[in-house]
Amino acid sequence: MRRALVPLVGRRFATAALSLVFVVVAVFAITSLLPGDATDSVLGQSATPQSVQALRHSLHLDRPAPLRFVLWLGGLLHGDFGRSLLNGLPVADMLRPRLHNSLLLAGASALLAVPVSLLLGITAAVWRDTLYDRGVTVLTLGLVSVPEFVIATLAVFVFATRLHLLPALSDIGGVHTLWQFLRAFFMPVASLALVTLAQMVRMTRAAMVDTLSAPYVEMARLKGVGPVRLVVVHALPNAVGPVVNAVALSLSSLLGGVVVIEAVFAYPGVAGLMVDAVTARDVPTVQACALVFCLAYLVLTTLADIVTIATLPGRRAP
């Protein structure tokens, strides 16, 4: 079995590598098509054509796109994202603290969403068609139907504007105690986790319902196997692949929600840096942020695929 897994996993890694190459090319091509450039933000509307031309030349923006792509790709291969067109700082230095903040937000959201969603999804599948299952289904359908910015805005209105319990903006610069951490992160984490949790609950429930309907589970039930042993020993190990796949796909969708949540709460993460860079036409920063998001999505989906291959014999067929 191990011999059969190696070429399949290697094939998935090769597919991921090809996808990464496509992503790199696509990110450069799309950012090159953005209207305007950084000279508009640096010089303003009163700039003369001569000063614009001189600044474009100093920033190498007047070079042909293929040459700029080769230079950018060469820097990437050496871990160099280039320098910001606005302040001249290395993009990697600007990106590093923002990435730490975004990972902290995403990690806290995942720590809250994953165990709760697994518990709700598995129990809803076990007690299928009961009042509890219907309640979970209605709740998750409602959460999935509401965009992240609506949940975040409602949270600000209730907890910050009406009840004055939490700050409207997530200022993590002054966080030194656990209480300050909870106050700063509660609304961003809760808003982000609720939407992700709803998706994971529904996908986990669907995977567990399929597994619990399998003939071997029915046979175990007829032999008198208890409900806990039936789920833990017989059903759950065979549902690990689809469940992990569901968790990974939901976490990858969390990346899109991070952009909205960071904007609503003025959270200093990668998404906020990317939004500011797009506004200022700071192309190297936009490219670096886009690559970070794409790479994270690629890693999560590849991991989900590999876990599925390793746990589902049917997926090992060529």
CSV table of N, CA and C in Angstrom, one decimal, residues 197-318:
chain,number,residue,atom,x,y,z
A,197,LEU,N,-17.1,28.1,10.7
A,197,LEU,CA,-17.7,27.0,11.5
A,197,LEU,C,-18.9,26.5,10.8
A,198,ALA,N,-19.8,27.3,10.3
A,198,ALA,CA,-21.0,26.9,9.6
A,198,ALA,C,-20.7,26.0,8.4
A,199,GLN,N,-19.7,26.4,7.6
A,199,GLN,CA,-19.4,25.6,6.4
A,199,GLN,C,-18.8,24.2,6.9
A,200,MET,N,-18.0,24.3,7.9
A,200,MET,CA,-17.4,23.0,8.3
A,200,MET,C,-18.4,22.1,8.9
A,201,VAL,N,-19.4,22.6,9.7
A,201,VAL,CA,-20.4,21.8,10.3
A,201,VAL,C,-21.2,21.0,9.2
A,202,ARG,N,-21.6,21.8,8.1
A,202,ARG,CA,-22.4,21.2,7.1
A,202,ARG,C,-21.6,20.1,6.3
A,203,MET,N,-20.3,20.4,6.0
A,203,MET,CA,-19.5,19.4,5.3
A,203,MET,C,-19.2,18.2,6.1
A,204,THR,N,-18.9,18.4,7.4
A,204,THR,CA,-18.6,17.3,8.3
A,204,THR,C,-19.8,16.4,8.5
A,205,ARG,N,-21.0,17.1,8.6
A,205,ARG,CA,-22.2,16.3,8.8
A,205,ARG,C,-22.5,15.4,7.5
A,206,ALA,N,-22.3,16.0,6.4
A,206,ALA,CA,-22.5,15.3,5.1
A,206,ALA,C,-21.6,14.1,5.0
A,207,ALA,N,-20.3,14.3,5.4
A,207,ALA,CA,-19.4,13.2,5.3
A,207,ALA,C,-19.7,12.1,6.3
A,208,MET,N,-20.1,12.5,7.5
A,208,MET,CA,-20.4,11.5,8.5
A,208,MET,C,-21.8,10.7,8.2
A,209,VAL,N,-22.7,11.4,7.6
A,209,VAL,CA,-24.0,10.8,7.2
A,209,VAL,C,-23.7,9.7,6.1
A,210,ASP,N,-22.8,10.0,5.2
A,210,ASP,CA,-22.5,9.0,4.2
A,210,ASP,C,-21.8,7.8,4.8
A,211,THR,N,-20.9,8.0,5.7
A,211,THR,CA,-20.2,6.9,6.4
A,211,THR,C,-21.1,6.1,7.2
A,212,LEU,N,-22.0,6.8,8.0
A,212,LEU,CA,-22.9,6.0,8.9
A,212,LEU,C,-24.0,5.3,8.1
A,213,SER,N,-24.2,5.6,6.8
A,213,SER,CA,-25.1,4.9,6.0
A,213,SER,C,-24.5,3.7,5.2
A,214,ALA,N,-23.2,3.5,5.4
A,214,ALA,CA,-22.5,2.4,4.7
A,214,ALA,C,-22.9,1.1,5.2
A,215,PRO,N,-22.9,0.0,4.4
A,215,PRO,CA,-23.4,-1.3,4.8
A,215,PRO,C,-22.6,-1.9,6.0
A,216,TYR,N,-21.3,-1.6,6.1
A,216,TYR,CA,-20.5,-2.2,7.2
A,216,TYR,C,-20.9,-1.6,8.5
A,217,VAL,N,-21.3,-0.3,8.5
A,217,VAL,CA,-21.7,0.3,9.7
A,217,VAL,C,-23.1,-0.2,10.1
A,218,GLU,N,-23.9,-0.4,9.1
A,218,GLU,CA,-25.2,-1.0,9.4
A,218,GLU,C,-25.1,-2.5,10.0
A,219,MET,N,-24.1,-3.2,9.4
A,219,MET,CA,-23.9,-4.6,9.9
A,219,MET,C,-23.4,-4.5,11.4
A,220,ALA,N,-22.5,-3.6,11.7
A,220,ALA,CA,-22.0,-3.4,13.0
A,220,ALA,C,-23.1,-3.1,14.0
A,221,ARG,N,-24.0,-2.2,13.5
A,221,ARG,CA,-25.2,-1.8,14.3
A,221,ARG,C,-26.1,-3.0,14.6
A,222,LEU,N,-26.3,-3.9,13.6
A,222,LEU,CA,-27.1,-5.1,13.8
A,222,LEU,C,-26.5,-6.1,14.7
A,223,LYS,N,-25.1,-6.0,14.8
A,223,LYS,CA,-24.5,-6.9,15.7
A,223,LYS,C,-24.5,-6.4,17.2
A,224,GLY,N,-25.1,-5.3,17.4
A,224,GLY,CA,-25.2,-4.8,18.7
A,224,GLY,C,-24.1,-3.9,19.2
A,225,VAL,N,-23.3,-3.4,18.3
A,225,VAL,CA,-22.3,-2.4,18.7
A,225,VAL,C,-22.9,-1.1,19.2
A,226,GLY,N,-22.4,-0.7,20.3
A,226,GLY,CA,-22.9,0.6,20.9
A,226,GLY,C,-22.7,1.8,20.1
A,227,PRO,N,-23.5,2.8,20.3
A,227,PRO,CA,-23.4,4.0,19.4
A,227,PRO,C,-22.1,4.7,19.5
A,228,VAL,N,-21.5,4.8,20.7
A,228,VAL,CA,-20.2,5.5,20.8
A,228,VAL,C,-19.1,4.7,20.1
A,229,ARG,N,-19.1,3.4,20.3
A,229,ARG,CA,-18.1,2.5,19.6
A,229,ARG,C,-18.3,2.5,18.1
A,230,LEU,N,-19.6,2.6,17.7
A,230,LEU,CA,-19.9,2.6,16.3
A,230,LEU,C,-19.3,3.8,15.6
A,231,VAL,N,-19.4,4.9,16.3
A,231,VAL,CA,-18.9,6.2,15.7
A,231,VAL,C,-17.4,6.3,15.8
A,232,VAL,N,-16.9,6.0,17.0
A,232,VAL,CA,-15.4,6.2,17.2
A,232,VAL,C,-14.6,5.2,16.5
A,233,VAL,N,-15.0,3.9,16.6
A,233,VAL,CA,-14.2,2.8,16.1
A,233,VAL,C,-14.5,2.5,14.6
A,234,HIS,N,-15.7,2.5,14.2
A,234,HIS,CA,-16.1,2.1,12.9
A,234,HIS,C,-16.3,3.2,11.9
A,235,ALA,N,-17.0,4.2,12.2
A,235,ALA,CA,-17.4,5.3,11.3
A,235,ALA,C,-16.3,6.4,11.2
A,236,LEU,N,-15.8,6.9,12.3
A,236,LEU,CA,-15.0,8.0,12.2
A,236,LEU,C,-13.6,7.8,11.5
A,237,PRO,N,-13.0,6.6,11.7
A,237,PRO,CA,-11.7,6.4,11.0
A,237,PRO,C,-11.9,6.5,9.5
A,238,ASN,N,-13.0,6.0,8.9
A,238,ASN,CA,-13.3,6.0,7.5
A,238,ASN,C,-13.8,7.4,7.0
A,239,ALA,N,-14.2,8.2,7.9
A,239,ALA,CA,-14.7,9.5,7.6
A,239,ALA,C,-13.6,10.6,7.7
A,240,VAL,N,-12.4,10.2,8.2
A,240,VAL,CA,-11.3,11.1,8.4
A,240,VAL,C,-11.0,11.9,7.2
A,241,GLY,N,-10.8,11.2,6.1
A,241,GLY,CA,-10.5,11.8,4.8
A,241,GLY,C,-11.4,12.9,4.4
A,242,PRO,N,-12.7,12.6,4.2
A,242,PRO,CA,-13.7,13.7,3.9
A,242,PRO,C,-13.8,14.8,4.9
A,243,VAL,N,-13.6,14.4,6.2
A,243,VAL,CA,-13.7,15.4,7.2
A,243,VAL,C,-12.5,16.4,7.2
A,244,VAL,N,-11.3,15.8,7.0
A,244,VAL,CA,-10.1,16.6,6.9
A,244,VAL,C,-10.2,17.5,5.6
A,245,ASN,N,-10.7,16.9,4.6
A,245,ASN,CA,-10.9,17.6,3.3
A,245,ASN,C,-11.8,18.8,3.6
A,246,ALA,N,-12.9,18.5,4.3
A,246,ALA,CA,-13.9,19.6,4.5
A,246,ALA,C,-13.3,20.7,5.4
A,247,VAL,N,-12.5,20.3,6.4
A,247,VAL,CA,-11.8,21.3,7.3
A,247,VAL,C,-10.8,22.1,6.5
A,248,ALA,N,-10.0,21.5,5.7
A,248,ALA,CA,-9.0,22.2,4.9
A,248,ALA,C,-9.7,23.2,3.9
A,249,LEU,N,-10.7,22.7,3.2
A,249,LEU,CA,-11.4,23.6,2.3
A,249,LEU,C,-12.1,24.8,3.0
A,250,SER,N,-12.6,24.5,4.2
A,250,SER,CA,-13.2,25.6,4.9
A,250,SER,C,-12.2,26.6,5.4
A,251,LEU,N,-11.0,26.1,5.9
A,251,LEU,CA,-9.9,27.0,6.3
A,251,LEU,C,-9.4,27.8,5.1
A,252,SER,N,-9.4,27.2,3.9
A,252,SER,CA,-8.9,28.0,2.8
A,252,SER,C,-9.9,29.1,2.5
A,253,SER,N,-11.2,28.8,2.7
A,253,SER,CA,-12.2,29.9,2.5
A,253,SER,C,-12.0,31.0,3.6
A,254,LEU,N,-11.5,30.6,4.7
A,254,LEU,CA,-11.2,31.5,5.8
A,254,LEU,C,-10.3,32.6,5.3
A,255,LEU,N,-9.4,32.3,4.4
A,255,LEU,CA,-8.5,33.3,3.9
A,255,LEU,C,-9.2,34.5,3.2
A,256,GLY,N,-10.3,34.2,2.5
A,256,GLY,CA,-11.1,35.2,1.9
A,256,GLY,C,-11.8,36.1,2.9
A,257,GLY,N,-12.2,35.4,4.0
A,257,GLY,CA,-12.9,36.2,5.1
A,257,GLY,C,-12.0,37.1,5.8
A,258,VAL,N,-10.7,36.7,5.9
A,258,VAL,CA,-9.7,37.5,6.6
A,258,VAL,C,-9.6,38.9,6.0
A,259,VAL,N,-9.7,39.0,4.7
A,259,VAL,CA,-9.6,40.3,4.0
A,259,VAL,C,-10.7,41.2,4.5
A,260,VAL,N,-12.0,40.7,4.6
A,260,VAL,CA,-13.1,41.5,5.0
A,260,VAL,C,-13.0,41.8,6.5
A,261,ILE,N,-12.7,40.9,7.3
A,261,ILE,CA,-12.7,41.1,8.7
A,261,ILE,C,-11.6,42.1,9.1
A,262,GLU,N,-10.4,42.0,8.5
A,262,GLU,CA,-9.3,42.9,8.8
A,262,GLU,C,-9.7,44.3,8.4
A,263,ALA,N,-10.5,44.5,7.3
A,263,ALA,CA,-10.9,45.8,6.9
A,263,ALA,C,-11.9,46.4,7.8
A,264,VAL,N,-12.9,45.6,8.3
A,264,VAL,CA,-13.9,46.1,9.2
A,264,VAL,C,-13.3,46.5,10.5
A,265,PHE,N,-12.4,45.7,11.1
A,265,PHE,CA,-11.9,46.0,12.4
A,265,PHE,C,-10.6,46.8,12.4
A,266,ALA,N,-10.1,47.2,11.2
A,266,ALA,CA,-8.9,47.9,11.0
A,266,ALA,C,-7.7,47.1,11.7
A,267,TYR,N,-7.8,45.8,11.4
A,267,TYR,CA,-6.8,44.9,12.0
A,267,TYR,C,-5.5,44.9,11.2
A,268,PRO,N,-4.4,45.1,11.8
A,268,PRO,CA,-3.1,45.2,11.0
A,268,PRO,C,-2.5,43.9,10.5
A,269,GLY,N,-3.2,43.3,9.5
A,269,GLY,CA,-2.7,42.1,8.9
A,269,GLY,C,-2.3,42.2,7.5
A,270,VAL,N,-2.1,41.1,6.8
A,270,VAL,CA,-1.7,41.1,5.4
A,270,VAL,C,-2.8,41.6,4.5
A,271,ALA,N,-4.0,41.3,4.8
A,271,ALA,CA,-5.1,41.8,4.0
A,271,ALA,C,-5.2,43.4,4.0
A,272,GLY,N,-5.0,43.9,5.2
A,272,GLY,CA,-5.0,45.4,5.3
A,272,GLY,C,-3.8,46.0,4.5
A,273,LEU,N,-2.7,45.3,4.6
A,273,LEU,CA,-1.5,45.8,3.9
A,273,LEU,C,-1.8,45.7,2.4
A,274,MET,N,-2.5,44.7,1.9
A,274,MET,CA,-2.8,44.5,0.5
A,274,MET,C,-3.8,45.5,0.0
A,275,VAL,N,-4.8,45.8,0.8
A,275,VAL,CA,-5.8,46.8,0.4
A,275,VAL,C,-5.1,48.2,0.3
A,276,ASP,N,-4.2,48.5,1.3
A,276,ASP,CA,-3.5,49.8,1.2
A,276,ASP,C,-2.6,49.9,-0.1
A,277,ALA,N,-2.0,48.7,-0.3
A,277,ALA,CA,-1.0,48.7,-1.5
A,277,ALA,C,-1.8,48.8,-2.8
A,278,VAL,N,-3.0,48.2,-2.9
A,278,VAL,CA,-3.8,48.3,-4.1
A,278,VAL,C,-4.2,49.7,-4.3
A,279,THR,N,-4.6,50.4,-3.2
A,279,THR,CA,-5.0,51.8,-3.3
A,279,THR,C,-3.9,52.7,-3.8
A,280,ALA,N,-2.7,52.4,-3.4
A,280,ALA,CA,-1.5,53.2,-3.7
A,280,ALA,C,-0.8,52.7,-5.0
A,281,ARG,N,-1.3,51.6,-5.6
A,281,ARG,CA,-0.7,51.0,-6.8
A,281,ARG,C,0.8,50.6,-6.5
A,282,ASP,N,1.0,50.1,-5.3
A,282,ASP,CA,2.3,49.6,-4.9
A,282,ASP,C,2.4,48.1,-5.3
A,283,VAL,N,2.8,47.9,-6.6
A,283,VAL,CA,2.6,46.6,-7.2
A,283,VAL,C,3.5,45.5,-6.5
A,284,PRO,N,4.7,45.8,-6.1
A,284,PRO,CA,5.5,44.7,-5.4
A,284,PRO,C,4.8,44.2,-4.2
A,285,THR,N,4.2,45.1,-3.4
A,285,THR,CA,3.6,44.7,-2.2
A,285,THR,C,2.3,44.0,-2.5
A,286,VAL,N,1.6,44.4,-3.5
A,286,VAL,CA,0.4,43.7,-3.9
A,286,VAL,C,0.7,42.2,-4.4
A,287,GLN,N,1.8,42.1,-5.1
A,287,GLN,CA,2.2,40.8,-5.6
A,287,GLN,C,2.6,39.9,-4.5
A,288,ALA,N,3.3,40.4,-3.5
A,288,ALA,CA,3.8,39.6,-2.4
A,288,ALA,C,2.6,39.1,-1.5
A,289,CYS,N,1.6,40.0,-1.3
A,289,CYS,CA,0.4,39.7,-0.5
A,289,CYS,C,-0.4,38.6,-1.2
A,290,ALA,N,-0.6,38.8,-2.5
A,290,ALA,CA,-1.3,37.9,-3.3
A,290,ALA,C,-0.7,36.5,-3.3
A,291,LEU,N,0.6,36.5,-3.4
A,291,LEU,CA,1.3,35.2,-3.4
A,291,LEU,C,1.2,34.5,-2.1
A,292,VAL,N,1.2,35.2,-1.0
A,292,VAL,CA,1.0,34.6,0.3
A,292,VAL,C,-0.3,34.0,0.4
A,293,PHE,N,-1.4,34.7,0.0
A,293,PHE,CA,-2.7,34.1,0.1
A,293,PHE,C,-2.8,32.9,-0.8
A,294,CYS,N,-2.3,33.0,-2.1
A,294,CYS,CA,-2.4,31.8,-3.0
A,294,CYS,C,-1.6,30.7,-2.5
A,295,LEU,N,-0.4,30.9,-1.9
A,295,LEU,CA,0.4,29.8,-1.4
A,295,LEU,C,-0.3,29.1,-0.2
A,296,ALA,N,-0.9,29.9,0.6
A,296,ALA,CA,-1.6,29.3,1.8
A,296,ALA,C,-2.8,28.4,1.3
A,297,TYR,N,-3.5,28.9,0.3
A,297,TYR,CA,-4.6,28.2,-0.3
A,297,TYR,C,-4.1,26.9,-0.9
A,298,LEU,N,-3.0,27.0,-1.6
A,298,LEU,CA,-2.5,25.8,-2.3
A,298,LEU,C,-2.0,24.8,-1.3
A,299,VAL,N,-1.4,25.2,-0.2
A,299,VAL,CA,-0.9,24.3,0.8
A,299,VAL,C,-2.1,23.5,1.5
A,300,LEU,N,-3.1,24.3,1.8
A,300,LEU,CA,-4.3,23.7,2.4
A,300,LEU,C,-5.0,22.7,1.5
A,301,THR,N,-5.2,23.0,0.3
A,301,THR,CA,-5.9,22.1,-0.6
A,301,THR,C,-5.0,20.9,-1.0
A,302,THR,N,-3.7,21.1,-1.1
A,302,THR,CA,-2.8,19.9,-1.3
A,302,THR,C,-2.8,19.0,-0.1
A,303,LEU,N,-2.8,19.6,1.1
A,303,LEU,CA,-2.8,18.8,2.3
A,303,LEU,C,-4.1,18.0,2.4
A,304,ALA,N,-5.2,18.6,2.0
A,304,ALA,CA,-6.5,17.9,2.1
A,304,ALA,C,-6.5,16.8,1.0
A,305,ASP,N,-5.9,17.0,-0.1
A,305,ASP,CA,-5.9,16.0,-1.1
A,305,ASP,C,-5.1,14.8,-0.7
A,306,ILE,N,-3.9,15.1,-0.1
A,306,ILE,CA,-3.0,14.0,0.3
A,306,ILE,C,-3.7,13.1,1.4
A,307,VAL,N,-4.3,13.8,2.4
A,307,VAL,CA,-5.0,13.1,3.4
A,307,VAL,C,-6.1,12.2,2.9
A,308,THR,N,-6.8,12.7,1.9
A,308,THR,CA,-7.9,12.0,1.3
A,308,THR,C,-7.3,10.7,0.6
A,309,ILE,N,-6.2,10.9,-0.1
A,309,ILE,CA,-5.6,9.8,-0.8
A,309,ILE,C,-5.2,8.7,0.2
A,310,ALA,N,-4.6,9.2,1.3
A,310,ALA,CA,-4.1,8.2,2.3
A,310,ALA,C,-5.2,7.5,3.1
A,311,THR,N,-6.4,8.1,3.1
A,311,THR,CA,-7.4,7.5,4.0
A,311,THR,C,-8.5,6.8,3.2
A,312,LEU,N,-8.6,7.1,1.9
A,312,LEU,CA,-9.7,6.5,1.1
A,312,LEU,C,-9.1,5.6,0.0
A,313,PRO,N,-9.3,4.4,0.1
A,313,PRO,CA,-8.7,3.4,-0.9
A,313,PRO,C,-9.2,3.7,-2.3
A,314,GLY,N,-10.4,4.1,-2.4
A,314,GLY,CA,-11.0,4.4,-3.7
A,314,GLY,C,-10.3,5.5,-4.5
A,315,ARG,N,-9.7,6.5,-3.8
A,315,ARG,CA,-9.0,7.6,-4.4
A,315,ARG,C,-7.6,7.2,-4.9
A,316,ARG,N,-7.1,6.0,-4.5
A,316,ARG,CA,-5.8,5.6,-4.9
A,316,ARG,C,-5.8,5.0,-6.3
A,317,ALA,N,-7.0,4.8,-6.9
A,317,ALA,CA,-7.0,4.2,-8.2
A,317,ALA,C,-6.4,5.3,-9.2
A,318,PRO,N,-5.6,4.8,-10.2
A,318,PRO,CA,-5.0,5.7,-11.2
A,318,PRO,C,-6.1,6.4,-12.0
